[in-house]
JSON list of C-alpha atoms in Angstrom, two decimals:
[
{"chain": "A", "resi": 50, "resn": "MET", "atom": "CA", "xyz": [-5.43, 25.39, -9.47]},
{"chain": "A", "resi": 51, "resn": "GLN", "atom": "CA", "xyz": [-3.34, 22.24, -9.41]},
{"chain": "A", "resi": 52, "resn": "LEU", "atom": "CA", "xyz": [-4.49, 19.12, -7.54]},
{"chain": "A", "resi": 53, "resn": "LEU", "atom": "CA", "xyz": [-1.76, 16.68, -6.52]},
{"chain": "A", "resi": 54, "resn": "GLU", "atom": "CA", "xyz": [-1.24, 13.50, -4.59]},
{"chain": "A", "resi": 55, "resn": "ILE", "atom": "CA", "xyz": [1.94, 13.84, -2.54]},
{"chain": "A", "resi": 56, "resn": "LYS", "atom": "CA", "xyz": [3.85, 10.57, -2.46]},
{"chain": "A", "resi": 57, "resn": "ASN", "atom": "CA", "xyz": [7.09, 11.68, -0.81]},
{"chain": "A", "resi": 58, "resn": "LEU", "atom": "CA", "xyz": [6.72, 14.18, 1.99]},
{"chain": "A", "resi": 59, "resn": "ASN", "atom": "CA", "xyz": [9.84, 16.14, 2.74]},
{"chain": "A", "resi": 60, "resn": "SER", "atom": "CA", "xyz": [9.99, 18.16, 5.97]},
{"chain": "A", "resi": 61, "resn": "THR", "atom": "CA", "xyz": [9.37, 21.50, 4.22]},
{"chain": "A", "resi": 62, "resn": "LEU", "atom": "CA", "xyz": [6.25, 20.24, 2.47]},
{"chain": "A", "resi": 63, "resn": "GLN", "atom": "CA", "xyz": [5.05, 18.48, 5.62]},
{"chain": "A", "resi": 64, "resn": "ASN", "atom": "CA", "xyz": [5.44, 21.72, 7.61]},
{"chain": "A", "resi": 65, "resn": "SER", "atom": "CA", "xyz": [3.54, 23.66, 4.93]},
{"chain": "A", "resi": 66, "resn": "ILE", "atom": "CA", "xyz": [0.67, 21.15, 5.02]},
{"chain": "A", "resi": 67, "resn": "ILE", "atom": "CA", "xyz": [0.53, 21.28, 8.83]},
{"chain": "A", "resi": 68, "resn": "ALA", "atom": "CA", "xyz": [0.44, 25.09, 8.63]},
{"chain": "A", "resi": 69, "resn": "VAL", "atom": "CA", "xyz": [-2.60, 24.93, 6.31]},
{"chain": "A", "resi": 70, "resn": "PHE", "atom": "CA", "xyz": [-4.49, 22.87, 8.89]},
{"chain": "A", "resi": 71, "resn": "ARG", "atom": "CA", "xyz": [-3.39, 25.09, 11.80]},
{"chain": "A", "resi": 72, "resn": "LEU", "atom": "CA", "xyz": [-4.41, 28.28, 10.00]},
{"chain": "A", "resi": 73, "resn": "SER", "atom": "CA", "xyz": [-7.72, 26.97, 8.69]},
{"chain": "A", "resi": 74, "resn": "PHE", "atom": "CA", "xyz": [-8.88, 25.49, 11.99]},
{"chain": "A", "resi": 75, "resn": "SER", "atom": "CA", "xyz": [-7.61, 28.45, 14.02]},
{"chain": "A", "resi": 76, "resn": "ASP", "atom": "CA", "xyz": [-9.58, 30.84, 11.82]},
{"chain": "A", "resi": 77, "resn": "ALA", "atom": "CA", "xyz": [-12.72, 28.71, 12.06]},
{"chain": "A", "resi": 78, "resn": "GLU", "atom": "CA", "xyz": [-12.65, 27.47, 15.65]},
{"chain": "A", "resi": 79, "resn": "GLY", "atom": "CA", "xyz": [-9.92, 29.29, 17.54]},
{"chain": "A", "resi": 80, "resn": "SER", "atom": "CA", "xyz": [-6.21, 28.82, 18.11]},
{"chain": "A", "resi": 81, "resn": "LYS", "atom": "CA", "xyz": [-6.63, 25.93, 20.56]},
{"chain": "A", "resi": 82, "resn": "GLU", "atom": "CA", "xyz": [-8.48, 23.87, 17.92]},
{"chain": "A", "resi": 83, "resn": "GLY", "atom": "CA", "xyz": [-5.91, 24.95, 15.31]},
{"chain": "A", "resi": 84, "resn": "ASP", "atom": "CA", "xyz": [-3.11, 23.64, 17.53]},
{"chain": "A", "resi": 85, "resn": "THR", "atom": "CA", "xyz": [-5.01, 20.39, 18.25]},
{"chain": "A", "resi": 86, "resn": "ILE", "atom": "CA", "xyz": [-5.58, 19.66, 14.57]},
{"chain": "A", "resi": 87, "resn": "ALA", "atom": "CA", "xyz": [-2.02, 20.67, 13.62]},
{"chain": "A", "resi": 88, "resn": "THR", "atom": "CA", "xyz": [-0.65, 18.27, 16.24]},
{"chain": "A", "resi": 89, "resn": "PHE", "atom": "CA", "xyz": [-2.96, 15.53, 14.94]},
{"chain": "A", "resi": 90, "resn": "VAL", "atom": "CA", "xyz": [-1.83, 16.13, 11.33]},
{"chain": "A", "resi": 91, "resn": "GLU", "atom": "CA", "xyz": [1.84, 16.13, 12.34]},
{"chain": "A", "resi": 92, "resn": "ASP", "atom": "CA", "xyz": [1.31, 12.81, 14.13]},
{"chain": "A", "resi": 93, "resn": "LEU", "atom": "CA", "xyz": [-0.68, 11.42, 11.20]},
{"chain": "A", "resi": 94, "resn": "LEU", "atom": "CA", "xyz": [1.94, 12.39, 8.61]},
{"chain": "A", "resi": 95, "resn": "SER", "atom": "CA", "xyz": [4.94, 11.25, 10.64]},
{"chain": "A", "resi": 96, "resn": "THR", "atom": "CA", "xyz": [3.66, 7.97, 12.09]},
{"chain": "A", "resi": 97, "resn": "THR", "atom": "CA", "xyz": [1.41, 6.49, 9.40]},
{"chain": "A", "resi": 98, "resn": "LYS", "atom": "CA", "xyz": [3.01, 4.00, 7.03]},
{"chain": "A", "resi": 99, "resn": "GLN", "atom": "CA", "xyz": [3.30, 5.32, 3.49]},
{"chain": "A", "resi": 100, "resn": "ASP", "atom": "CA", "xyz": [1.07, 2.54, 2.09]},
{"chain": "A", "resi": 101, "resn": "GLU", "atom": "CA", "xyz": [-1.59, 3.38, 4.70]},
{"chain": "A", "resi": 102, "resn": "SER", "atom": "CA", "xyz": [-2.05, 7.03, 3.79]},
{"chain": "A", "resi": 103, "resn": "HIS", "atom": "CA", "xyz": [-2.75, 9.28, 0.85]},
{"chain": "A", "resi": 104, "resn": "VAL", "atom": "CA", "xyz": [-2.03, 13.01, 1.10]},
{"chain": "A", "resi": 105, "resn": "PHE", "atom": "CA", "xyz": [-3.53, 15.41, -1.42]},
{"chain": "A", "resi": 106, "resn": "ILE", "atom": "CA", "xyz": [-3.04, 19.15, -1.84]},
{"chain": "A", "resi": 107, "resn": "ALA", "atom": "CA", "xyz": [-4.50, 21.94, -3.90]},
{"chain": "A", "resi": 108, "resn": "GLN", "atom": "CA", "xyz": [-1.88, 24.40, -4.98]},
{"chain": "A", "resi": 109, "resn": "ASN", "atom": "CA", "xyz": [-2.13, 27.86, -6.51]},
{"chain": "A", "resi": 110, "resn": "ASP", "atom": "CA", "xyz": [1.23, 28.76, -8.00]},
{"chain": "A", "resi": 111, "resn": "LYS", "atom": "CA", "xyz": [3.52, 27.74, -5.11]},
{"chain": "A", "resi": 112, "resn": "GLU", "atom": "CA", "xyz": [1.02, 28.29, -2.28]},
{"chain": "A", "resi": 113, "resn": "ILE", "atom": "CA", "xyz": [-0.89, 25.35, -0.80]},
{"chain": "A", "resi": 114, "resn": "THR", "atom": "CA", "xyz": [-4.55, 26.36, -0.67]},
{"chain": "A", "resi": 115, "resn": "GLY", "atom": "CA", "xyz": [-6.00, 23.13, 0.69]},
{"chain": "A", "resi": 116, "resn": "ALA", "atom": "CA", "xyz": [-5.01, 19.71, 1.95]},
{"chain": "A", "resi": 117, "resn": "ILE", "atom": "CA", "xyz": [-6.66, 16.41, 2.83]},
{"chain": "A", "resi": 118, "resn": "VAL", "atom": "CA", "xyz": [-5.47, 13.12, 4.21]},
{"chain": "A", "resi": 119, "resn": "PHE", "atom": "CA", "xyz": [-6.96, 9.67, 3.74]},
{"chain": "A", "resi": 120, "resn": "SER", "atom": "CA", "xyz": [-5.67, 6.89, 5.99]},
{"chain": "A", "resi": 121, "resn": "LYS", "atom": "CA", "xyz": [-6.27, 3.16, 6.12]},
{"chain": "A", "resi": 122, "resn": "PHE", "atom": "CA", "xyz": [-9.51, 2.06, 7.75]},
{"chain": "A", "resi": 123, "resn": "LYS", "atom": "CA", "xyz": [-9.18, -1.56, 8.82]},
{"chain": "A", "resi": 124, "resn": "THR", "atom": "CA", "xyz": [-12.13, -3.95, 8.79]},
{"chain": "A", "resi": 125, "resn": "GLU", "atom": "CA", "xyz": [-12.55, -7.55, 9.94]},
{"chain": "A", "resi": 126, "resn": "ASN", "atom": "CA", "xyz": [-13.48, -8.67, 6.43]},
{"chain": "A", "resi": 127, "resn": "ASN", "atom": "CA", "xyz": [-10.49, -6.83, 4.85]},
{"chain": "A", "resi": 128, "resn": "THR", "atom": "CA", "xyz": [-12.55, -4.40, 2.79]},
{"chain": "A", "resi": 129, "resn": "ASN", "atom": "CA", "xyz": [-10.11, -1.99, 1.15]},
{"chain": "A", "resi": 130, "resn": "ALA", "atom": "CA", "xyz": [-11.30, 1.17, 2.92]},
{"chain": "A", "resi": 131, "resn": "PHE", "atom": "CA", "xyz": [-9.80, 4.56, 3.73]},
{"chain": "A", "resi": 132, "resn": "ILE", "atom": "CA", "xyz": [-11.05, 7.33, 5.99]},
{"chain": "A", "resi": 133, "resn": "LEU", "atom": "CA", "xyz": [-10.86, 11.01, 5.08]},
{"chain": "A", "resi": 134, "resn": "SER", "atom": "CA", "xyz": [-9.61, 13.02, 8.03]},
{"chain": "A", "resi": 135, "resn": "PRO", "atom": "CA", "xyz": [-8.83, 15.85, 8.14]},
{"chain": "A", "resi": 136, "resn": "VAL", "atom": "CA", "xyz": [-9.75, 18.39, 5.45]},
{"chain": "A", "resi": 137, "resn": "ALA", "atom": "CA", "xyz": [-8.66, 22.03, 5.34]},
{"chain": "A", "resi": 138, "resn": "VAL", "atom": "CA", "xyz": [-8.86, 24.92, 2.90]},
{"chain": "A", "resi": 139, "resn": "VAL", "atom": "CA", "xyz": [-7.08, 28.17, 3.72]},
{"chain": "A", "resi": 140, "resn": "THR", "atom": "CA", "xyz": [-9.75, 30.67, 4.78]},
{"chain": "A", "resi": 141, "resn": "LYS", "atom": "CA", "xyz": [-9.11, 33.21, 2.01]},
{"chain": "A", "resi": 142, "resn": "PHE", "atom": "CA", "xyz": [-9.66, 30.45, -0.59]},
{"chain": "A", "resi": 143, "resn": "GLN", "atom": "CA", "xyz": [-12.84, 28.99, 0.90]},
{"chain": "A", "resi": 144, "resn": "GLY", "atom": "CA", "xyz": [-16.04, 29.17, -1.12]},
{"chain": "A", "resi": 145, "resn": "GLN", "atom": "CA", "xyz": [-14.22, 28.42, -4.40]},
{"chain": "A", "resi": 146, "resn": "LYS", "atom": "CA", "xyz": [-14.97, 24.65, -4.38]},
{"chain": "A", "resi": 147, "resn": "ILE", "atom": "CA", "xyz": [-11.32, 23.84, -3.70]},
{"chain": "A", "resi": 148, "resn": "GLY", "atom": "CA", "xyz": [-12.24, 21.35, -0.98]},
{"chain": "A", "resi": 149, "resn": "GLN", "atom": "CA", "xyz": [-14.86, 19.65, -3.15]},
{"chain": "A", "resi": 150, "resn": "ASN", "atom": "CA", "xyz": [-12.54, 19.47, -6.15]},
{"chain": "A", "resi": 151, "resn": "LEU", "atom": "CA", "xyz": [-9.72, 18.12, -4.00]},
{"chain": "A", "resi": 152, "resn": "ILE", "atom": "CA", "xyz": [-11.93, 15.44, -2.45]},
{"chain": "A", "resi": 153, "resn": "ASN", "atom": "CA", "xyz": [-13.36, 14.40, -5.83]},
{"chain": "A", "resi": 154, "resn": "PHE", "atom": "CA", "xyz": [-9.83, 14.19, -7.27]},
{"chain": "A", "resi": 155, "resn": "ALA", "atom": "CA", "xyz": [-8.68, 12.09, -4.29]},
{"chain": "A", "resi": 156, "resn": "LEU", "atom": "CA", "xyz": [-11.69, 9.76, -4.51]},
{"chain": "A", "resi": 157, "resn": "GLU", "atom": "CA", "xyz": [-10.91, 9.10, -8.17]},
{"chain": "A", "resi": 158, "resn": "VAL", "atom": "CA", "xyz": [-7.26, 8.33, -7.34]},
{"chain": "A", "resi": 159, "resn": "LEU", "atom": "CA", "xyz": [-8.33, 5.99, -4.54]},
{"chain": "A", "resi": 160, "resn": "LYS", "atom": "CA", "xyz": [-10.87, 4.26, -6.79]},
{"chain": "A", "resi": 161, "resn": "ASN", "atom": "CA", "xyz": [-8.18, 3.76, -9.45]},
{"chain": "A", "resi": 162, "resn": "ASN", "atom": "CA", "xyz": [-5.96, 2.22, -6.73]},
{"chain": "A", "resi": 163, "resn": "GLY", "atom": "CA", "xyz": [-8.59, -0.37, -5.82]},
{"chain": "A", "resi": 164, "resn": "VAL", "atom": "CA", "xyz": [-10.06, 1.28, -2.73]},
{"chain": "A", "resi": 165, "resn": "GLU", "atom": "CA", "xyz": [-13.61, 0.03, -2.27]},
{"chain": "A", "resi": 166, "resn": "VAL", "atom": "CA", "xyz": [-15.05, 2.31, 0.41]},
{"chain": "A", "resi": 167, "resn": "ALA", "atom": "CA", "xyz": [-14.36, 5.88, 1.54]},
{"chain": "A", "resi": 168, "resn": "ILE", "atom": "CA", "xyz": [-15.47, 6.97, 5.00]},
{"chain": "A", "resi": 169, "resn": "THR", "atom": "CA", "xyz": [-15.45, 10.32, 6.77]},
{"chain": "A", "resi": 170, "resn": "TYR", "atom": "CA", "xyz": [-16.74, 11.92, 9.94]},
{"chain": "A", "resi": 171, "resn": "GLY", "atom": "CA", "xyz": [-17.98, 15.47, 9.66]},
{"chain": "A", "resi": 172, "resn": "ASP", "atom": "CA", "xyz": [-20.62, 17.83, 8.33]},
{"chain": "A", "resi": 173, "resn": "PRO", "atom": "CA", "xyz": [-23.18, 15.88, 6.26]},
{"chain": "A", "resi": 174, "resn": "ASN", "atom": "CA", "xyz": [-24.17, 19.07, 4.40]},
{"chain": "A", "resi": 175, "resn": "PHE", "atom": "CA", "xyz": [-20.64, 19.52, 3.06]},
{"chain": "A", "resi": 176, "resn": "TYR", "atom": "CA", "xyz": [-19.67, 15.91, 2.45]},
{"chain": "A", "resi": 177, "resn": "SER", "atom": "CA", "xyz": [-22.93, 15.05, 0.68]},
{"chain": "A", "resi": 178, "resn": "LYS", "atom": "CA", "xyz": [-21.75, 17.39, -2.11]},
{"chain": "A", "resi": 179, "resn": "VAL", "atom": "CA", "xyz": [-18.97, 14.88, -2.88]},
{"chain": "A", "resi": 180, "resn": "GLY", "atom": "CA", "xyz": [-21.03, 11.69, -2.67]},
{"chain": "A", "resi": 181, "resn": "PHE", "atom": "CA", "xyz": [-20.86, 10.77, 1.01]},
{"chain": "A", "resi": 182, "resn": "LYS", "atom": "CA", "xyz": [-24.06, 9.57, 2.64]},
{"chain": "A", "resi": 183, "resn": "GLN", "atom": "CA", "xyz": [-25.00, 9.35, 6.30]},
{"chain": "A", "resi": 184, "resn": "ILE", "atom": "CA", "xyz": [-24.69, 5.84, 7.65]},
{"chain": "A", "resi": 185, "resn": "THR", "atom": "CA", "xyz": [-25.31, 4.16, 10.97]},
{"chain": "A", "resi": 186, "resn": "GLU", "atom": "CA", "xyz": [-23.00, 1.85, 12.83]},
{"chain": "A", "resi": 187, "resn": "ASP", "atom": "CA", "xyz": [-25.22, -1.00, 11.61]},
{"chain": "A", "resi": 188, "resn": "ILE", "atom": "CA", "xyz": [-23.59, -0.39, 8.21]},
{"chain": "A", "resi": 189, "resn": "ILE", "atom": "CA", "xyz": [-20.01, 0.31, 9.34]},
{"chain": "A", "resi": 190, "resn": "GLN", "atom": "CA", "xyz": [-19.01, 0.34, 12.98]},
{"chain": "A", "resi": 191, "resn": "ALA", "atom": "CA", "xyz": [-16.94, 3.33, 14.06]},
{"chain": "A", "resi": 192, "resn": "PRO", "atom": "CA", "xyz": [-13.60, 2.43, 15.67]},
{"chain": "A", "resi": 193, "resn": "LEU", "atom": "CA", "xyz": [-14.33, 4.71, 18.65]},
{"chain": "A", "resi": 194, "resn": "LYS", "atom": "CA", "xyz": [-17.43, 6.27, 20.24]},
{"chain": "A", "resi": 195, "resn": "LEU", "atom": "CA", "xyz": [-18.97, 8.92, 17.97]},
{"chain": "A", "resi": 196, "resn": "SER", "atom": "CA", "xyz": [-19.71, 12.24, 19.66]},
{"chain": "A", "resi": 197, "resn": "PHE", "atom": "CA", "xyz": [-21.65, 13.41, 16.57]},
{"chain": "A", "resi": 198, "resn": "PRO", "atom": "CA", "xyz": [-23.33, 10.26, 15.14]},
{"chain": "A", "resi": 199, "resn": "ILE", "atom": "CA", "xyz": [-25.07, 12.10, 12.26]},
{"chain": "A", "resi": 200, "resn": "GLY", "atom": "CA", "xyz": [-21.58, 12.95, 10.95]},
{"chain": "A", "resi": 201, "resn": "TRP", "atom": "CA", "xyz": [-20.73, 9.27, 10.28]},
{"chain": "A", "resi": 202, "resn": "LEU", "atom": "CA", "xyz": [-20.57, 9.11, 6.46]},
{"chain": "A", "resi": 203, "resn": "ALA", "atom": "CA", "xyz": [-19.40, 6.76, 3.73]},
{"chain": "A", "resi": 204, "resn": "GLN", "atom": "CA", "xyz": [-19.59, 5.95, 0.06]},
{"chain": "A", "resi": 205, "resn": "SER", "atom": "CA", "xyz": [-18.84, 2.97, -2.12]},
{"chain": "A", "resi": 206, "resn": "LEU", "atom": "CA", "xyz": [-16.17, 3.54, -4.75]},
{"chain": "A", "resi": 207, "resn": "THR", "atom": "CA", "xyz": [-17.18, 0.39, -6.64]},
{"chain": "A", "resi": 208, "resn": "SER", "atom": "CA", "xyz": [-20.99, 0.61, -7.00]},
{"chain": "A", "resi": 209, "resn": "ASN", "atom": "CA", "xyz": [-24.03, 2.74, -6.28]},
{"chain": "A", "resi": 210, "resn": "THR", "atom": "CA", "xyz": [-24.83, 0.92, -3.05]},
{"chain": "A", "resi": 211, "resn": "LEU", "atom": "CA", "xyz": [-22.79, 0.61, 0.09]},
{"chain": "A", "resi": 212, "resn": "ASP", "atom": "CA", "xyz": [-22.71, -2.90, 1.49]},
{"chain": "A", "resi": 213, "resn": "VAL", "atom": "CA", "xyz": [-22.68, -3.62, 5.20]},
{"chain": "A", "resi": 214, "resn": "ILE", "atom": "CA", "xyz": [-19.16, -4.10, 6.51]},
{"chain": "A", "resi": 215, "resn": "PRO", "atom": "CA", "xyz": [-19.56, -6.44, 9.48]},
{"chain": "A", "resi": 216, "resn": "GLY", "atom": "CA", "xyz": [-17.47, -6.51, 12.62]},
{"chain": "A", "resi": 217, "resn": "LYS", "atom": "CA", "xyz": [-15.09, -4.25, 14.44]},
{"chain": "A", "resi": 218, "resn": "THR", "atom": "CA", "xyz": [-13.03, -1.61, 12.66]},
{"chain": "A", "resi": 219, "resn": "ALA", "atom": "CA", "xyz": [-9.79, 0.20, 13.40]},
{"chain": "A", "resi": 220, "resn": "CYS", "atom": "CA", "xyz": [-7.99, 3.27, 12.18]},
{"chain": "A", "resi": 221, "resn": "VAL", "atom": "CA", "xyz": [-4.32, 4.25, 12.11]},
{"chain": "A", "resi": 222, "resn": "PRO", "atom": "CA", "xyz": [-2.78, 5.09, 15.51]},
{"chain": "A", "resi": 223, "resn": "ALA", "atom": "CA", "xyz": [-2.80, 8.89, 14.99]},
{"chain": "A", "resi": 224, "resn": "LEU", "atom": "CA", "xyz": [-6.58, 8.83, 14.48]},
{"chain": "A", "resi": 225, "resn": "ASN", "atom": "CA", "xyz": [-7.19, 6.32, 17.24]},
{"chain": "A", "resi": 226, "resn": "LYS", "atom": "CA", "xyz": [-7.78, 9.00, 19.89]},
{"chain": "A", "resi": 227, "resn": "GLN", "atom": "CA", "xyz": [-11.22, 9.48, 21.43]},
{"chain": "A", "resi": 228, "resn": "GLU", "atom": "CA", "xyz": [-10.89, 13.28, 21.50]},
{"chain": "A", "resi": 229, "resn": "LEU", "atom": "CA", "xyz": [-10.88, 13.29, 17.68]},
{"chain": "A", "resi": 230, "resn": "TRP", "atom": "CA", "xyz": [-14.20, 11.45, 17.58]}
]
């Protein structure tokens, strides 16, 4: 299994990554959710500035088995933070720790690039396996209303403790949609 950060997305690779998200979410939650997430990923990949996103894939031979995207998470105090959203592993490859390995690889790359905090919004049982901890909005305010507050998670990439990040926050335009929260 090869883990890669993709720096230059061509249309073929972008379409392959979108297909991974569509397939994974369709299998897990139905075709409507697959289409919603695929549209979100297409928007995220095509509208987010290159320096405000990091795209990572897991690849087995020439087939993409998993993909994740981190995008800039803006804070009032200019903490260098990125948010992980979304994550997908092709159904037939799930249960092989591909997602965990991909996230751990990405977190190390981000840390080496000076990112201080990683945030995500999802299943605490899964994300705790890769170092994320549940937080409240007293620690880091969400940019939009959380529909699943126990899924608000973060981790420091610089120390063992996560400092409070005061003030309002914002995400990239593709993620700035209430239906995704």
